[in-house]
Short mmCIF file of C-alpha atoms and ligand atoms in Angstrom, two decimals:
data_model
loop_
_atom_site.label_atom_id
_atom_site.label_comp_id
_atom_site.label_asym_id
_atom_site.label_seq_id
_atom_site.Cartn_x
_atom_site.Cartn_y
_atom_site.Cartn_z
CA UNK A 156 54.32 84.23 99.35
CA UNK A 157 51.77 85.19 96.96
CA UNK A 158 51.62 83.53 93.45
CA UNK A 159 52.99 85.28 90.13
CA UNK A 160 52.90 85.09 86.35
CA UNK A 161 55.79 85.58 84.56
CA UNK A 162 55.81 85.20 80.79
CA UNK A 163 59.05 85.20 78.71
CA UNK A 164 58.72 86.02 75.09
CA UNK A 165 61.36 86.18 72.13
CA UNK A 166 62.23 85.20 68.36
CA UNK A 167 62.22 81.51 67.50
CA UNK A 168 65.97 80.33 68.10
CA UNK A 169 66.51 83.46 70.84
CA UNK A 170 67.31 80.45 73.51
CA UNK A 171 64.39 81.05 75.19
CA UNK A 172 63.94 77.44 75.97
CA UNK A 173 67.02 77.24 76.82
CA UNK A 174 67.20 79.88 79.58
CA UNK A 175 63.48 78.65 81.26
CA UNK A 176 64.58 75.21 81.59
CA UNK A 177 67.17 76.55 83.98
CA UNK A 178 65.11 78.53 86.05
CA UNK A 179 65.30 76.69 89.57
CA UNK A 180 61.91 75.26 90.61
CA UNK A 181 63.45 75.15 94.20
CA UNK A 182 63.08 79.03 94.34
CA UNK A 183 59.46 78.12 93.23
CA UNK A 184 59.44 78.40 89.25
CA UNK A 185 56.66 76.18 88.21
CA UNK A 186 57.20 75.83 83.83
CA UNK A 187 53.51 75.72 82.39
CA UNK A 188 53.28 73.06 79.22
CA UNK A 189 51.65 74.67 76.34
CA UNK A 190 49.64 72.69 73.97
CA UNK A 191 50.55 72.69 70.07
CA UNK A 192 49.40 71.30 66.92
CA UNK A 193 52.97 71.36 65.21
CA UNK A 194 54.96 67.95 64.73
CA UNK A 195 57.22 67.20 67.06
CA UNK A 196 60.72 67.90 66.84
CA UNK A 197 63.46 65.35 67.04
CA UNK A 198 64.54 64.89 70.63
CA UNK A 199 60.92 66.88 71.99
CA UNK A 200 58.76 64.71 73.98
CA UNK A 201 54.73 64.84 74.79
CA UNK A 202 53.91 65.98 78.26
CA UNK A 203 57.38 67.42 78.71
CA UNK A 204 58.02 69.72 75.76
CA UNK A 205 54.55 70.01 74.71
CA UNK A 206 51.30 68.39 74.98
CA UNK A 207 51.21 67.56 70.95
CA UNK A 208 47.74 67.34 69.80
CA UNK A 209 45.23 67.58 66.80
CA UNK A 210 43.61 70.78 65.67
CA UNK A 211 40.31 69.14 66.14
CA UNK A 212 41.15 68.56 70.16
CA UNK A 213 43.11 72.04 70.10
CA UNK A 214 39.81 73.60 68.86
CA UNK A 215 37.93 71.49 71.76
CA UNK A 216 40.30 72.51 74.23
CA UNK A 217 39.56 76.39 73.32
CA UNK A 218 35.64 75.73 72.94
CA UNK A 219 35.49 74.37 76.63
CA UNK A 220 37.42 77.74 77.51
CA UNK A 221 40.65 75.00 78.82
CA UNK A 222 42.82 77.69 77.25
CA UNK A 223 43.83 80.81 79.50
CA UNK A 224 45.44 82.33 75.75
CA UNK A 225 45.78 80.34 72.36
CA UNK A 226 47.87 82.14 69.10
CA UNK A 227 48.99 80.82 65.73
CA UNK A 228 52.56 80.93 65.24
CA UNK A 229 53.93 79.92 61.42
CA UNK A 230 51.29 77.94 60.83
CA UNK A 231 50.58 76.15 64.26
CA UNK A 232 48.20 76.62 66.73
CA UNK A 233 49.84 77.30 70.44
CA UNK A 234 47.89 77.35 73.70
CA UNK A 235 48.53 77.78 77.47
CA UNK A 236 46.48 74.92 79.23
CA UNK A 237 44.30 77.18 81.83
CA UNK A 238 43.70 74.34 84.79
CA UNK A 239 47.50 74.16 85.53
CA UNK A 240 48.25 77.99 86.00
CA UNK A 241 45.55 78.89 87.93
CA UNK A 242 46.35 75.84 90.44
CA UNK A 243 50.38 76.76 90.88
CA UNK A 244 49.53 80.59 90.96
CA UNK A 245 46.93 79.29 93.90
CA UNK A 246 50.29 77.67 95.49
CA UNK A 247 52.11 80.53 95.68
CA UNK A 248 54.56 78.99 92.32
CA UNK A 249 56.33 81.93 90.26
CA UNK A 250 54.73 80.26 87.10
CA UNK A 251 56.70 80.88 84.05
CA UNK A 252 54.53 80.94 80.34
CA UNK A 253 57.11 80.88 77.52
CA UNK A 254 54.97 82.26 74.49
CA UNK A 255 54.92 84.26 72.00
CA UNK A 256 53.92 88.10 71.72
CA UNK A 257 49.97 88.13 70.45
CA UNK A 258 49.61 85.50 73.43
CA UNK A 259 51.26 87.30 76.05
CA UNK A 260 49.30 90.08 75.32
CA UNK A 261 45.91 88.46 75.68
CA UNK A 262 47.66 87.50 79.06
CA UNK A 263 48.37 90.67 80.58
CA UNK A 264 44.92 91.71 79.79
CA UNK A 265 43.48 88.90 82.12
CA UNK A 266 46.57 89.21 84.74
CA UNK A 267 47.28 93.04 84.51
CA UNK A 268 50.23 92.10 87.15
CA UNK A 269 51.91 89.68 84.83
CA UNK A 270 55.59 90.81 84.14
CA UNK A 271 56.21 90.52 80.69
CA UNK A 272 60.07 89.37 79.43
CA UNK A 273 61.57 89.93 76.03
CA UNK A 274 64.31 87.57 75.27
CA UNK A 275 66.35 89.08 72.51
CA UNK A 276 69.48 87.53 70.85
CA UNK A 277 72.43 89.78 70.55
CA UNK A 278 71.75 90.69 66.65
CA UNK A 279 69.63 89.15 63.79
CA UNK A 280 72.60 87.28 62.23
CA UNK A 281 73.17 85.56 65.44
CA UNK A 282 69.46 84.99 65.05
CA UNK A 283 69.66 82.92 61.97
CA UNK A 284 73.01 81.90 62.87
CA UNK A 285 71.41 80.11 65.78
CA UNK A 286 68.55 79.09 63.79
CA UNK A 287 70.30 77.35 60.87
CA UNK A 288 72.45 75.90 63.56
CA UNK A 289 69.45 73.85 65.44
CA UNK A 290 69.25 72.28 61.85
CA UNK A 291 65.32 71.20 62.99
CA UNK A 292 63.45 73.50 60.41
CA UNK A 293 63.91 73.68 56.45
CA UNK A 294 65.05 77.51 55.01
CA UNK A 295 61.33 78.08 54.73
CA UNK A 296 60.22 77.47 58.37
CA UNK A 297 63.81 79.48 59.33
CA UNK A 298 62.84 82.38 57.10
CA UNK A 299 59.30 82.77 58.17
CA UNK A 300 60.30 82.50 61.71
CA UNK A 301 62.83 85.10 61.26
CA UNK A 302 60.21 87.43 59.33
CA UNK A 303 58.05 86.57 62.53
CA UNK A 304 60.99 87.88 64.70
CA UNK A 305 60.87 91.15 62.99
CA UNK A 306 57.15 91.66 63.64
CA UNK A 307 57.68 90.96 66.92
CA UNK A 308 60.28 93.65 67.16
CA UNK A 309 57.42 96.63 67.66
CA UNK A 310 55.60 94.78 70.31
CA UNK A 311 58.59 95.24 72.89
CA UNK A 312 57.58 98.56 74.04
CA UNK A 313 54.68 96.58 76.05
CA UNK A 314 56.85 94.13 77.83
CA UNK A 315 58.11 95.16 81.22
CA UNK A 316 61.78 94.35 80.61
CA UNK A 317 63.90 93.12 78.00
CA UNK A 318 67.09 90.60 78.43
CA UNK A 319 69.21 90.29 76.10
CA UNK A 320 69.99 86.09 75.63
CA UNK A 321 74.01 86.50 75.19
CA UNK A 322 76.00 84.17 77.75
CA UNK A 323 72.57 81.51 79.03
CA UNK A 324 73.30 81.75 82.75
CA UNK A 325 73.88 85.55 82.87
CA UNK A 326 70.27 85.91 81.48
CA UNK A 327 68.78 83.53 83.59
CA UNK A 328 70.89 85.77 86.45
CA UNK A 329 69.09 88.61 85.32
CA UNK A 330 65.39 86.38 85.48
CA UNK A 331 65.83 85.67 88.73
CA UNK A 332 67.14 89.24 89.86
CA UNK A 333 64.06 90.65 87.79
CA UNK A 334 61.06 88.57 89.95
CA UNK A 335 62.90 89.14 92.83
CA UNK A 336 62.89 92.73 92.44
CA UNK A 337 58.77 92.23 91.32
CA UNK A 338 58.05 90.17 94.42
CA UNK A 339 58.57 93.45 96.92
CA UNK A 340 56.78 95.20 94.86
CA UNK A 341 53.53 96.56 97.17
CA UNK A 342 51.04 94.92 95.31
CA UNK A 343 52.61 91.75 95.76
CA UNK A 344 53.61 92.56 99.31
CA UNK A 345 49.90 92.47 100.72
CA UNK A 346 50.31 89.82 103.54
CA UNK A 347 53.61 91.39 104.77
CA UNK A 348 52.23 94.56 104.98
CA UNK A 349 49.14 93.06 106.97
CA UNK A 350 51.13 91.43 109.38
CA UNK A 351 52.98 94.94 110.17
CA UNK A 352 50.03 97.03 110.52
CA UNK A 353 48.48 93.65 112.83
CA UNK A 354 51.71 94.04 115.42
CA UNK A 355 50.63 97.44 116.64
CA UNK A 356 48.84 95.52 119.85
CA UNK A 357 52.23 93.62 120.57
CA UNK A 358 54.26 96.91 119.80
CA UNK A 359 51.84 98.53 122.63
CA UNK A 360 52.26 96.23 124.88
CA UNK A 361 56.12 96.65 124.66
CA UNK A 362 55.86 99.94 125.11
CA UNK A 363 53.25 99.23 128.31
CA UNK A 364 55.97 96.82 130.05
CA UNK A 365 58.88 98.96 129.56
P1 LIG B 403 58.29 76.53 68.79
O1 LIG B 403 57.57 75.95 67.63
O2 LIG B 403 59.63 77.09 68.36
O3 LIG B 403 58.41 75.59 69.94
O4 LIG B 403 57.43 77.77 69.30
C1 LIG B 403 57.06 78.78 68.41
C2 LIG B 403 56.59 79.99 69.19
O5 LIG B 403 55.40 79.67 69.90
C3 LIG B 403 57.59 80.45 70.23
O6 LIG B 403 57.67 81.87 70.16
C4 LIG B 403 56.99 80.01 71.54
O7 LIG B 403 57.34 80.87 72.61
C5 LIG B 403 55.51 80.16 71.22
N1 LIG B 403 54.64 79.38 72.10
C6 LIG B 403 54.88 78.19 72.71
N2 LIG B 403 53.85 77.82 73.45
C7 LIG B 403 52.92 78.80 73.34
C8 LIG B 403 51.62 79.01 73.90
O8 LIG B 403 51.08 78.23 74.67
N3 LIG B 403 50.97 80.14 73.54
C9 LIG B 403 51.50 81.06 72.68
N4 LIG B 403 50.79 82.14 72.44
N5 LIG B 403 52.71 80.90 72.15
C10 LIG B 403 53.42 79.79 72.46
#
């Protein structure tokens, strides 16, 4: 099976998280670990959540081109380390980026066959509901990050689908359904189709002994 990127976008507090964690790596999901220069949260652990580092080693990272995208987001630097997508795409991994917009974009320039996912809570109250909920951001992280949502908002018209983040496992039903339905697609169907066309000697034969 050949490799895939799929990157899953949405507002701060949309579950997105949530929902990614959940995707089965036995059906061959393959989470990348983005690097970061915010603080950890409570609970959020190096090497699992993020890679937590300085801006001086972010800006290394980027200056030895270790970064397949980078963005700011409120304040914070975000990057997608480069080394461990291109090695699970190589494995034939369904490898799943959760970032935000201005980074999936850069994405889909460099993998034009990226599908692009916009996880969208039901309604912006439920937003900020969810948001002031988490209780791991002050009012004026939870405002900008809601003001952020709303920029975002334009940006959807370039994303291949959008799911809306109601009831957790029904939208990580409609993931799966949604790179299932990508992966017989015939650009990603290459190798299948070669082995049809590469049967017409055993289909002759067939015919021959019959
Ligand atoms: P948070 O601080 O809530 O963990 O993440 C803030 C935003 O940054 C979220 O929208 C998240 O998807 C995005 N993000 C996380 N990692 C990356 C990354 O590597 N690159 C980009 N562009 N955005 C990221």
């Amino acid at each position: 099976m050949q490799g895939m990127l799929v990157i899953i976008s949405g507002p701060s507090g949309s579950g997105k998280g949530t929902v990614v964690k959940r995707l089965d790596p036995e059906l061959g999901y393959a989470l990348s670990i983005s690097v970061t220069t915010r603080a950890p949260r409570e609970g959020e652990e190096d090497g699992r959540d993020y890679f937590f580092t300085s801006e001086e080693d972010f800006h290394k990272m980027r200056a030895e081109n270790a970064l397949l995208e980078h963005a700011v987001y409120v304040g914070n630097y975000y990057g997608t380390p480069r080394k461990y997508v291109e090695e699970q795409i190589e494995k034939g991994k369904i490898v799943v980026l959760e970032i935000e917009v201005y980074g999936a974009l850069q994405v889909k320039e460099k993998f034009p066959s990226a599908v692009l996912i916009f996880l969208m809570p039901p309604t912006l109250p439920e937003l900020a509901q969810r948001l002031t909920n988490r209780g791991t951001e002050d009012m004026v992280t939870i405002e900008a990050r809601l003001k952020k949502a709303m920029e975002e908002v334009p940006l959807i018209s370039k994303y291949n689908y959008v799911v809306i983040n109601d009831i957790i496992p029904e939208a990580v039903e409609k993931i799966d359904a949604i790179v299932n339905a990508e992966r017989m697609k015939p650009m990603r169907s290459a190798e299948e189709i070669q082995k049809f066309i590469d049967s017409e000697a055993e289909m002759k034969e067939f015919l021959h002994s019959c």
